[in-house]
């Protein structure tokens, strides 16, 4: 019926709005933590563990968000320019983590 359709659309809009707010909060947190990481490294130090963990948690969130979008919207979601940019950012984050692991292993072996 029209009433149930209106209720369903209201629920979808509210959930979508909440998801957008959550994603925005994660992006802002990631940005701030990346700036802090850059400051620590620019001063010749290393980042505190909580900075590293927060950045990794943000990357995991981005991976899960992309997986959910692909699951619910299909492969067509990857044809949009913004989604391709998201995929490139996620891929570069994963490569950064792999390089970080390889450098640590190499330093331990040297």
PDB file of C-alpha atoms in Angstrom:
ATOM      1  CA  UNK A   1       0.000   0.000   0.000  1.00  0.00           C
ATOM      2  CA  UNK A   2       1.030   3.626  -0.359  1.00  0.00           C
ATOM      3  CA  UNK A   3       1.436   4.100   3.395  1.00  0.00           C
ATOM      4  CA  UNK A   4       3.818   1.162   3.805  1.00  0.00           C
ATOM      5  CA  UNK A   5       5.772   2.356   0.770  1.00  0.00           C
ATOM      6  CA  UNK A   6       6.116   5.814   2.317  1.00  0.00           C
ATOM      7  CA  UNK A   7       7.272   4.292   5.615  1.00  0.00           C
ATOM      8  CA  UNK A   8       9.810   2.080   3.829  1.00  0.00           C
ATOM      9  CA  UNK A   9      11.158   5.059   1.885  1.00  0.00           C
ATOM     10  CA  UNK A  10      11.420   7.115   5.105  1.00  0.00           C
ATOM     11  CA  UNK A  11      13.349   4.289   6.771  1.00  0.00           C
ATOM     12  CA  UNK A  12      15.668   3.968   3.762  1.00  0.00           C
ATOM     13  CA  UNK A  13      16.309   7.715   3.706  1.00  0.00           C
ATOM     14  CA  UNK A  14      17.067   7.776   7.439  1.00  0.00           C
ATOM     15  CA  UNK A  15      19.424   4.790   7.153  1.00  0.00           C
ATOM     16  CA  UNK A  16      21.117   6.314   4.121  1.00  0.00           C
ATOM     17  CA  UNK A  17      21.542   9.627   5.955  1.00  0.00           C
ATOM     18  CA  UNK A  18      23.042   7.882   8.994  1.00  0.00           C
ATOM     19  CA  UNK A  19      25.398   5.866   6.808  1.00  0.00           C
ATOM     20  CA  UNK A  20      26.559   9.041   5.044  1.00  0.00           C
ATOM     21  CA  UNK A  21      27.225  10.689   8.405  1.00  0.00           C
ATOM     22  CA  UNK A  22      29.199   7.672   9.612  1.00  0.00           C
ATOM     23  CA  UNK A  23      31.250   7.571   6.419  1.00  0.00           C
ATOM     24  CA  UNK A  24      31.911  11.305   6.701  1.00  0.00           C
ATOM     25  CA  UNK A  25      33.039  10.913  10.316  1.00  0.00           C
ATOM     26  CA  UNK A  26      35.433   8.096   9.367  1.00  0.00           C
ATOM     27  CA  UNK A  27      36.859  10.148   6.488  1.00  0.00           C
ATOM     28  CA  UNK A  28      37.432  13.160   8.763  1.00  0.00           C
ATOM     29  CA  UNK A  29      39.012  10.979  11.447  1.00  0.00           C
ATOM     30  CA  UNK A  30      41.268   9.375   8.861  1.00  0.00           C
ATOM     31  CA  UNK A  31      42.283  12.784   7.513  1.00  0.00           C
ATOM     32  CA  UNK A  32      43.155  14.123  10.964  1.00  0.00           C
ATOM     33  CA  UNK A  33      45.115  11.014  11.918  1.00  0.00           C
ATOM     34  CA  UNK A  34      47.013  11.069   8.603  1.00  0.00           C
ATOM     35  CA  UNK A  35      47.991  14.698   9.283  1.00  0.00           C
ATOM     36  CA  UNK A  36      49.212  13.714  12.742  1.00  0.00           C
ATOM     37  CA  UNK A  37      51.163  10.813  11.239  1.00  0.00           C
ATOM     38  CA  UNK A  38      52.797  13.149   8.726  1.00  0.00           C
ATOM     39  CA  UNK A  39      53.752  15.573  11.527  1.00  0.00           C
ATOM     40  CA  UNK A  40      55.333  12.804  13.620  1.00  0.00           C
ATOM     41  CA  UNK A  41      57.333  11.549  10.646  1.00  0.00           C
ATOM     42  CA  UNK A  42      58.346  15.047   9.498  1.00  0.00           C
ATOM     43  CA  UNK A  43      59.860  15.642  12.933  1.00  0.00           C
ATOM     44  CA  UNK A  44      61.996  12.517  12.567  1.00  0.00           C
ATOM     45  CA  UNK A  45      59.916  10.381  14.882  1.00  0.00           C
ATOM     46  CA  UNK A  46      57.556   7.524  14.414  1.00  0.00           C
ATOM     47  CA  UNK A  47      53.828   7.579  14.936  1.00  0.00           C
ATOM     48  CA  UNK A  48      52.315   6.278  18.163  1.00  0.00           C
ATOM     49  CA  UNK A  49      50.674   2.869  17.935  1.00  0.00           C
ATOM     50  CA  UNK A  50      47.170   4.366  18.272  1.00  0.00           C
ATOM     51  CA  UNK A  51      47.760   6.427  15.107  1.00  0.00           C
ATOM     52  CA  UNK A  52      48.782   3.327  13.148  1.00  0.00           C
ATOM     53  CA  UNK A  53      45.847   1.317  14.488  1.00  0.00           C
ATOM     54  CA  UNK A  54      43.368   4.103  13.705  1.00  0.00           C
ATOM     55  CA  UNK A  55      44.615   4.396  10.128  1.00  0.00           C
ATOM     56  CA  UNK A  56      44.370   0.626   9.661  1.00  0.00           C
ATOM     57  CA  UNK A  57      40.852   0.611  11.135  1.00  0.00           C
ATOM     58  CA  UNK A  58      39.820   3.313   8.658  1.00  0.00           C
ATOM     59  CA  UNK A  59      41.210   1.244   5.784  1.00  0.00           C
ATOM     60  CA  UNK A  60      39.260  -1.807   6.966  1.00  0.00           C
ATOM     61  CA  UNK A  61      36.118   0.355   7.175  1.00  0.00           C
ATOM     62  CA  UNK A  62      36.647   1.583   3.591  1.00  0.00           C
ATOM     63  CA  UNK A  63      37.128  -1.990   2.357  1.00  0.00           C
ATOM     64  CA  UNK A  64      33.930  -3.131   4.087  1.00  0.00           C
ATOM     65  CA  UNK A  65      31.995  -0.135   2.781  1.00  0.00           C
ATOM     66  CA  UNK A  66      33.092  -0.837  -0.801  1.00  0.00           C
ATOM     67  CA  UNK A  67      32.271  -4.536  -0.407  1.00  0.00           C
ATOM     68  CA  UNK A  68      28.782  -3.658   0.837  1.00  0.00           C
ATOM     69  CA  UNK A  69      28.199  -1.288  -2.077  1.00  0.00           C
ATOM     70  CA  UNK A  70      29.328  -3.929  -4.572  1.00  0.00           C
ATOM     71  CA  UNK A  71      27.135  -6.530  -2.841  1.00  0.00           C
ATOM     72  CA  UNK A  72      23.995  -4.390  -2.903  1.00  0.00           C
ATOM     73  CA  UNK A  73      24.520  -2.403  -6.093  1.00  0.00           C
ATOM     74  CA  UNK A  74      26.428  -4.960  -8.139  1.00  0.00           C
ATOM     75  CA  UNK A  75      29.501  -4.543 -10.299  1.00  0.00           C
ATOM     76  CA  UNK A  76      27.931  -1.513 -11.971  1.00  0.00           C
ATOM     77  CA  UNK A  77      28.931   0.521  -8.920  1.00  0.00           C
ATOM     78  CA  UNK A  78      32.533   0.247 -10.104  1.00  0.00           C
ATOM     79  CA  UNK A  79      31.692   2.083 -13.344  1.00  0.00           C
ATOM     80  CA  UNK A  80      31.140   5.405 -11.566  1.00  0.00           C
ATOM     81  CA  UNK A  81      34.167   7.740 -11.422  1.00  0.00           C
ATOM     82  CA  UNK A  82      33.833   8.347  -7.661  1.00  0.00           C
ATOM     83  CA  UNK A  83      33.726   4.595  -7.005  1.00  0.00           C
ATOM     84  CA  UNK A  84      36.804   4.036  -9.161  1.00  0.00           C
ATOM     85  CA  UNK A  85      38.584   6.696  -7.107  1.00  0.00           C
ATOM     86  CA  UNK A  86      37.509   4.888  -3.921  1.00  0.00           C
ATOM     87  CA  UNK A  87      38.884   1.637  -5.324  1.00  0.00           C
ATOM     88  CA  UNK A  88      42.217   3.308  -6.157  1.00  0.00           C
ATOM     89  CA  UNK A  89      42.446   4.790  -2.654  1.00  0.00           C
ATOM     90  CA  UNK A  90      41.706   1.412  -1.066  1.00  0.00           C
ATOM     91  CA  UNK A  91      44.219  -0.324  -3.332  1.00  0.00           C
ATOM     92  CA  UNK A  92      46.921   2.216  -2.477  1.00  0.00           C
ATOM     93  CA  UNK A  93      46.151   1.775   1.240  1.00  0.00           C
ATOM     94  CA  UNK A  94      46.522  -1.987   0.947  1.00  0.00           C
ATOM     95  CA  UNK A  95      49.784  -1.595  -1.002  1.00  0.00           C
ATOM     96  CA  UNK A  96      51.067   0.804   1.667  1.00  0.00           C
ATOM     97  CA  UNK A  97      50.358  -1.796   4.351  1.00  0.00           C
ATOM     98  CA  UNK A  98      52.126  -4.495   2.326  1.00  0.00           C
ATOM     99  CA  UNK A  99      55.177  -2.286   1.773  1.00  0.00           C
ATOM    100  CA  UNK A 100      55.234  -1.436   5.478  1.00  0.00           C
ATOM    101  CA  UNK A 101      55.204  -5.158   6.356  1.00  0.00           C
ATOM    102  CA  UNK A 102      57.945  -5.961   3.819  1.00  0.00           C
ATOM    103  CA  UNK A 103      60.173  -3.156   5.097  1.00  0.00           C
ATOM    104  CA  UNK A 104      59.762  -4.367   8.674  1.00  0.00           C
ATOM    105  CA  UNK A 105      60.639  -7.931   7.669  1.00  0.00           C
ATOM    106  CA  UNK A 106      63.662  -6.680   5.710  1.00  0.00           C
ATOM    107  CA  UNK A 107      64.874  -4.584   8.661  1.00  0.00           C
ATOM    108  CA  UNK A 108      64.548  -7.557  11.004  1.00  0.00           C
ATOM    109  CA  UNK A 109      66.476  -9.760   8.582  1.00  0.00           C
ATOM    110  CA  UNK A 110      69.315  -7.251   8.084  1.00  0.00           C
TER     111      UNK A 110
END
